[in-house]
Amino acid sequence: MKSVNYKIEVLTENCTGCYLCEHICPTGAIVMEGPKSAALAVVNNDKCVACFRCVDVCDDDALLAPERESPLVFGTDPKSAPEADVVDLCHRAEIDPDKMVCPCSMTGAREVAAAILNGAHTMADVALATGVQSGCLMYCFAPTHRLLKTFLGVAPMPHSKNQFYDTSYVPSDISPEVASRYPQFYIAEETQTLAAEAAAQKVVPV
Ligand code: SF4
Ligand code: SF4
């Protein structure tokens, strides 16, 4: 399990209602309340994983990050879903089940898959259930999006109309010609390994 020791407070007198914090929050912990021309940010700290992205984006010094009275504990046991289903979902998404999806929160593909199988069906749900998207956002977005899209059968929608999601790549999306230019990333080898594992599991990648 993981825990965070900070929460977010809004200085409403400084909030200009720019919507940037709602836009950037990975867990949907911030919503804008009030009429559009005078909306103010409101934080649900039961959903805040203390990524501080909102504090960074706020140009009006309207967000503070004090310590919590007690830590927020969260995370998903990879064994909380049937292992065969976890592995099957990873393989269908063309992701190595033993891959580290989010080094920032130390979250592996099995934990993300288990969270999805247990009912986390939006990117925000998965972020709150596992801690992905709480750090650099460089590594975790694509595999998390891919696992969710594979499970749902459609691309997951942002939790806010003010957000958008970019598309994601897995090794087999990259053409052999491009892969051959970057041998240091072992793209062809990973594609072959995943295809062999998927064939052994008799699954059809999406
Ligand atoms: S980023 Fe700051 S000013 Fe903008 S809505 Fe959020 S708290 Fe208010
Ligand atoms: S610290 Fe991160 S998770 Fe918490 S409210 Fe801000 S953006 Fe959302």
Short mmCIF file of C-alpha atoms and ligand atoms in Angstrom, two decimals:
data_model
loop_
_atom_site.label_atom_id
_atom_site.label_comp_id
_atom_site.label_asym_id
_atom_site.label_seq_id
_atom_site.Cartn_x
_atom_site.Cartn_y
_atom_site.Cartn_z
CA MET A 1 0.00 0.00 0.00
CA LYS A 2 0.99 3.63 -0.46
CA SER A 3 0.32 6.67 1.66
CA VAL A 4 0.44 10.44 1.32
CA ASN A 5 0.90 12.93 4.12
CA TYR A 6 -0.28 16.14 2.47
CA LYS A 7 -3.60 17.56 1.40
CA ILE A 8 -4.68 20.57 -0.64
CA GLU A 9 -6.47 23.66 0.65
CA VAL A 10 -7.94 26.45 -1.50
CA LEU A 11 -7.51 30.12 -0.61
CA THR A 12 -10.79 31.15 -2.18
CA GLU A 13 -9.92 34.85 -1.99
CA ASN A 14 -7.04 34.19 -4.43
CA CYS A 15 -8.87 31.79 -6.78
CA THR A 16 -9.64 33.42 -10.12
CA GLY A 17 -11.63 30.45 -11.42
CA CYS A 18 -9.24 29.65 -14.26
CA TYR A 19 -10.07 25.90 -14.24
CA LEU A 20 -6.39 24.91 -14.67
CA CYS A 21 -6.24 22.87 -11.47
CA GLU A 22 -9.41 20.92 -12.33
CA HIS A 23 -7.98 20.31 -15.78
CA ILE A 24 -4.72 18.87 -14.48
CA CYS A 25 -5.81 16.85 -11.41
CA PRO A 26 -5.31 13.14 -12.23
CA THR A 27 -7.84 11.81 -9.73
CA GLY A 28 -10.72 14.22 -10.19
CA ALA A 29 -10.17 15.55 -6.67
CA ILE A 30 -10.78 19.14 -7.81
CA VAL A 31 -14.07 20.38 -9.23
CA MET A 32 -15.08 23.92 -10.04
CA GLU A 33 -18.25 25.01 -8.28
CA GLY A 34 -20.47 28.00 -8.93
CA PRO A 35 -21.52 29.85 -12.08
CA LYS A 36 -18.98 29.58 -14.90
CA SER A 37 -18.00 33.25 -14.73
CA ALA A 38 -17.36 33.07 -10.97
CA ALA A 39 -16.50 29.41 -10.32
CA LEU A 40 -14.14 28.49 -7.49
CA ALA A 41 -11.97 25.39 -7.02
CA VAL A 42 -13.16 22.88 -4.41
CA VAL A 43 -10.96 19.95 -3.33
CA ASN A 44 -12.11 16.53 -2.14
CA ASN A 45 -9.07 15.45 -0.14
CA ASP A 46 -10.35 11.87 0.07
CA LYS A 47 -9.28 11.70 -3.58
CA CYS A 48 -6.03 13.70 -3.38
CA VAL A 49 -2.85 11.67 -3.90
CA ALA A 50 -0.63 14.72 -3.29
CA CYS A 51 0.94 14.99 -6.71
CA PHE A 52 1.09 18.80 -6.26
CA ARG A 53 0.39 19.31 -9.95
CA CYS A 54 -2.42 21.71 -9.07
CA VAL A 55 -0.12 23.77 -6.84
CA ASP A 56 2.42 23.99 -9.65
CA VAL A 57 -0.15 25.09 -12.22
CA CYS A 58 -1.90 27.72 -10.11
CA ASP A 59 -0.49 31.14 -10.97
CA ASP A 60 -2.57 32.89 -8.32
CA ASP A 61 -1.14 31.32 -5.15
CA ALA A 62 -4.59 29.97 -4.36
CA LEU A 63 -3.54 26.45 -3.37
CA LEU A 64 -1.71 25.37 -0.23
CA ALA A 65 -0.41 21.89 0.65
CA PRO A 66 -0.47 21.44 4.46
CA GLU A 67 0.17 18.14 6.23
CA ARG A 68 -2.75 15.81 6.85
CA GLU A 69 -3.80 14.93 10.36
CA SER A 70 -3.40 11.26 9.34
CA PRO A 71 -2.04 9.78 6.09
CA LEU A 72 -4.31 8.82 3.20
CA VAL A 73 -3.59 5.14 2.50
CA PHE A 74 -4.40 3.65 -0.89
CA GLY A 75 -3.26 1.03 -3.39
CA THR A 76 -4.44 -2.27 -4.88
CA ASP A 77 -3.10 -5.71 -4.05
CA PRO A 78 -2.26 -7.34 -7.41
CA LYS A 79 -3.52 -10.61 -5.92
CA SER A 80 -6.95 -9.10 -5.19
CA ALA A 81 -8.07 -10.18 -8.69
CA PRO A 82 -7.65 -13.66 -10.21
CA GLU A 83 -4.08 -13.94 -11.50
CA ALA A 84 -5.18 -15.54 -14.78
CA ASP A 85 -7.46 -12.56 -15.48
CA VAL A 86 -4.72 -10.08 -14.55
CA VAL A 87 -2.21 -11.75 -16.89
CA ASP A 88 -4.80 -12.11 -19.65
CA LEU A 89 -5.67 -8.40 -19.52
CA CYS A 90 -1.98 -7.42 -19.62
CA HIS A 91 -1.29 -9.67 -22.59
CA ARG A 92 -4.33 -8.49 -24.52
CA ALA A 93 -3.11 -4.93 -23.94
CA GLU A 94 0.35 -5.99 -25.13
CA ILE A 95 1.95 -5.11 -21.81
CA ASP A 96 4.35 -7.32 -19.90
CA PRO A 97 2.56 -8.20 -16.62
CA ASP A 98 5.84 -7.76 -14.77
CA LYS A 99 6.51 -4.32 -16.24
CA MET A 100 6.84 -1.36 -13.88
CA VAL A 101 4.14 1.00 -15.15
CA CYS A 102 4.81 3.91 -12.78
CA PRO A 103 8.26 4.21 -11.20
CA CYS A 104 7.13 7.30 -9.28
CA SER A 105 4.48 5.41 -7.30
CA MET A 106 6.15 1.98 -7.69
CA THR A 107 3.09 0.58 -9.46
CA GLY A 108 3.37 -2.46 -11.70
CA ALA A 109 1.13 -3.60 -14.56
CA ARG A 110 -0.39 -6.32 -12.36
CA GLU A 111 -1.58 -3.74 -9.82
CA VAL A 112 -3.14 -1.56 -12.53
CA ALA A 113 -4.82 -4.58 -14.14
CA ALA A 114 -6.15 -5.77 -10.77
CA ALA A 115 -7.53 -2.31 -10.02
CA ILE A 116 -9.34 -2.26 -13.37
CA LEU A 117 -10.72 -5.77 -12.85
CA ASN A 118 -11.88 -4.69 -9.38
CA GLY A 119 -13.94 -1.81 -10.81
CA ALA A 120 -11.66 1.17 -11.50
CA HIS A 121 -13.03 2.06 -14.92
CA THR A 122 -11.75 5.60 -15.53
CA MET A 123 -8.21 6.98 -15.59
CA ALA A 124 -9.08 8.94 -12.44
CA ASP A 125 -10.37 5.78 -10.70
CA VAL A 126 -7.17 3.93 -11.58
CA ALA A 127 -5.01 6.85 -10.42
CA LEU A 128 -6.76 6.85 -7.04
CA ALA A 129 -6.70 3.05 -6.74
CA THR A 130 -3.00 2.69 -7.54
CA GLY A 131 -1.14 6.02 -7.46
CA VAL A 132 -0.31 6.09 -11.17
CA GLN A 133 -0.25 9.61 -12.64
CA SER A 134 0.83 11.02 -9.28
CA GLY A 135 4.40 11.67 -10.40
CA CYS A 136 6.16 12.55 -13.63
CA LEU A 137 3.37 11.22 -15.93
CA MET A 138 6.00 10.25 -18.52
CA TYR A 139 5.78 6.47 -18.22
CA CYS A 140 2.43 5.58 -16.70
CA PHE A 141 -0.15 7.25 -18.90
CA ALA A 142 0.21 5.11 -22.04
CA PRO A 143 0.19 1.64 -20.41
CA THR A 144 -2.61 2.61 -18.02
CA HIS A 145 -4.70 4.02 -20.86
CA ARG A 146 -3.97 0.92 -22.92
CA LEU A 147 -5.02 -1.50 -20.16
CA LEU A 148 -8.21 0.43 -19.56
CA LYS A 149 -9.04 0.70 -23.25
CA THR A 150 -8.49 -3.04 -23.68
CA PHE A 151 -10.75 -3.86 -20.75
CA LEU A 152 -13.52 -1.41 -21.70
CA GLY A 153 -13.35 -2.00 -25.45
CA VAL A 154 -13.40 1.77 -25.99
CA ALA A 155 -11.00 4.57 -25.12
CA PRO A 156 -11.62 5.84 -21.57
CA MET A 157 -13.12 9.30 -21.39
CA PRO A 158 -11.64 12.12 -19.29
CA HIS A 159 -13.45 12.77 -16.00
CA SER A 160 -13.76 16.46 -16.81
CA LYS A 161 -14.92 18.20 -19.95
CA ASN A 162 -11.85 20.40 -19.49
CA GLN A 163 -9.45 17.49 -20.00
CA PHE A 164 -8.29 15.56 -23.04
CA TYR A 165 -6.29 12.36 -23.39
CA ASP A 166 -3.57 11.82 -25.94
CA THR A 167 -3.36 8.50 -27.79
CA SER A 168 -0.98 5.83 -26.57
CA TYR A 169 1.70 3.66 -28.14
CA VAL A 170 2.75 0.10 -27.45
CA PRO A 171 5.72 -1.55 -29.20
CA SER A 172 3.63 -3.18 -31.94
CA ASP A 173 2.18 0.23 -32.91
CA ILE A 174 5.67 1.31 -33.96
CA SER A 175 6.58 0.40 -37.52
CA PRO A 176 9.53 -1.99 -38.03
CA GLU A 177 11.25 0.72 -40.03
CA VAL A 178 11.10 3.19 -37.12
CA ALA A 179 11.95 0.47 -34.58
CA SER A 180 15.09 -0.42 -36.54
CA ARG A 181 16.33 3.14 -36.10
CA TYR A 182 16.28 2.84 -32.31
CA PRO A 183 17.85 -0.55 -31.46
CA GLN A 184 18.76 0.73 -28.00
CA PHE A 185 15.06 0.55 -27.03
CA TYR A 186 14.70 -3.16 -28.02
CA ILE A 187 11.32 -2.43 -29.64
CA ALA A 188 11.37 -5.42 -32.02
CA GLU A 189 12.49 -7.76 -29.23
CA GLU A 190 9.71 -6.59 -26.90
CA THR A 191 7.13 -6.93 -29.68
CA GLN A 192 8.27 -10.50 -30.36
CA THR A 193 8.28 -11.41 -26.66
CA LEU A 194 4.77 -10.05 -26.14
CA ALA A 195 3.47 -11.78 -29.28
CA ALA A 196 4.94 -15.10 -28.12
CA GLU A 197 3.44 -14.68 -24.65
CA ALA A 198 0.06 -13.74 -26.13
CA ALA A 199 0.16 -16.76 -28.45
CA ALA A 200 0.99 -19.02 -25.50
CA GLN A 201 -1.98 -17.55 -23.63
CA LYS A 202 -4.15 -17.86 -26.77
CA VAL A 203 -5.26 -14.23 -26.53
CA VAL A 204 -5.87 -11.84 -29.39
CA PRO A 205 -4.30 -8.40 -28.84
CA VAL A 206 -6.66 -5.49 -29.53
S1 SF4 B 1 -5.54 27.00 -10.71
FE1 SF4 B 1 -5.69 28.37 -8.92
S2 SF4 B 1 -6.79 30.20 -9.64
FE2 SF4 B 1 -7.13 28.56 -11.17
S3 SF4 B 1 -9.09 27.60 -10.53
FE3 SF4 B 1 -7.42 26.43 -9.56
S4 SF4 B 1 -7.15 27.36 -7.52
FE4 SF4 B 1 -8.35 28.81 -8.76
S1 SF4 B 2 -2.27 17.45 -5.37
FE1 SF4 B 2 -2.68 16.27 -7.28
S2 SF4 B 2 -4.28 14.78 -6.69
FE2 SF4 B 2 -4.26 16.38 -5.07
S3 SF4 B 2 -5.83 17.86 -5.73
FE3 SF4 B 2 -3.83 18.60 -6.54
S4 SF4 B 2 -3.70 17.75 -8.65
FE4 SF4 B 2 -5.33 16.60 -7.55
#
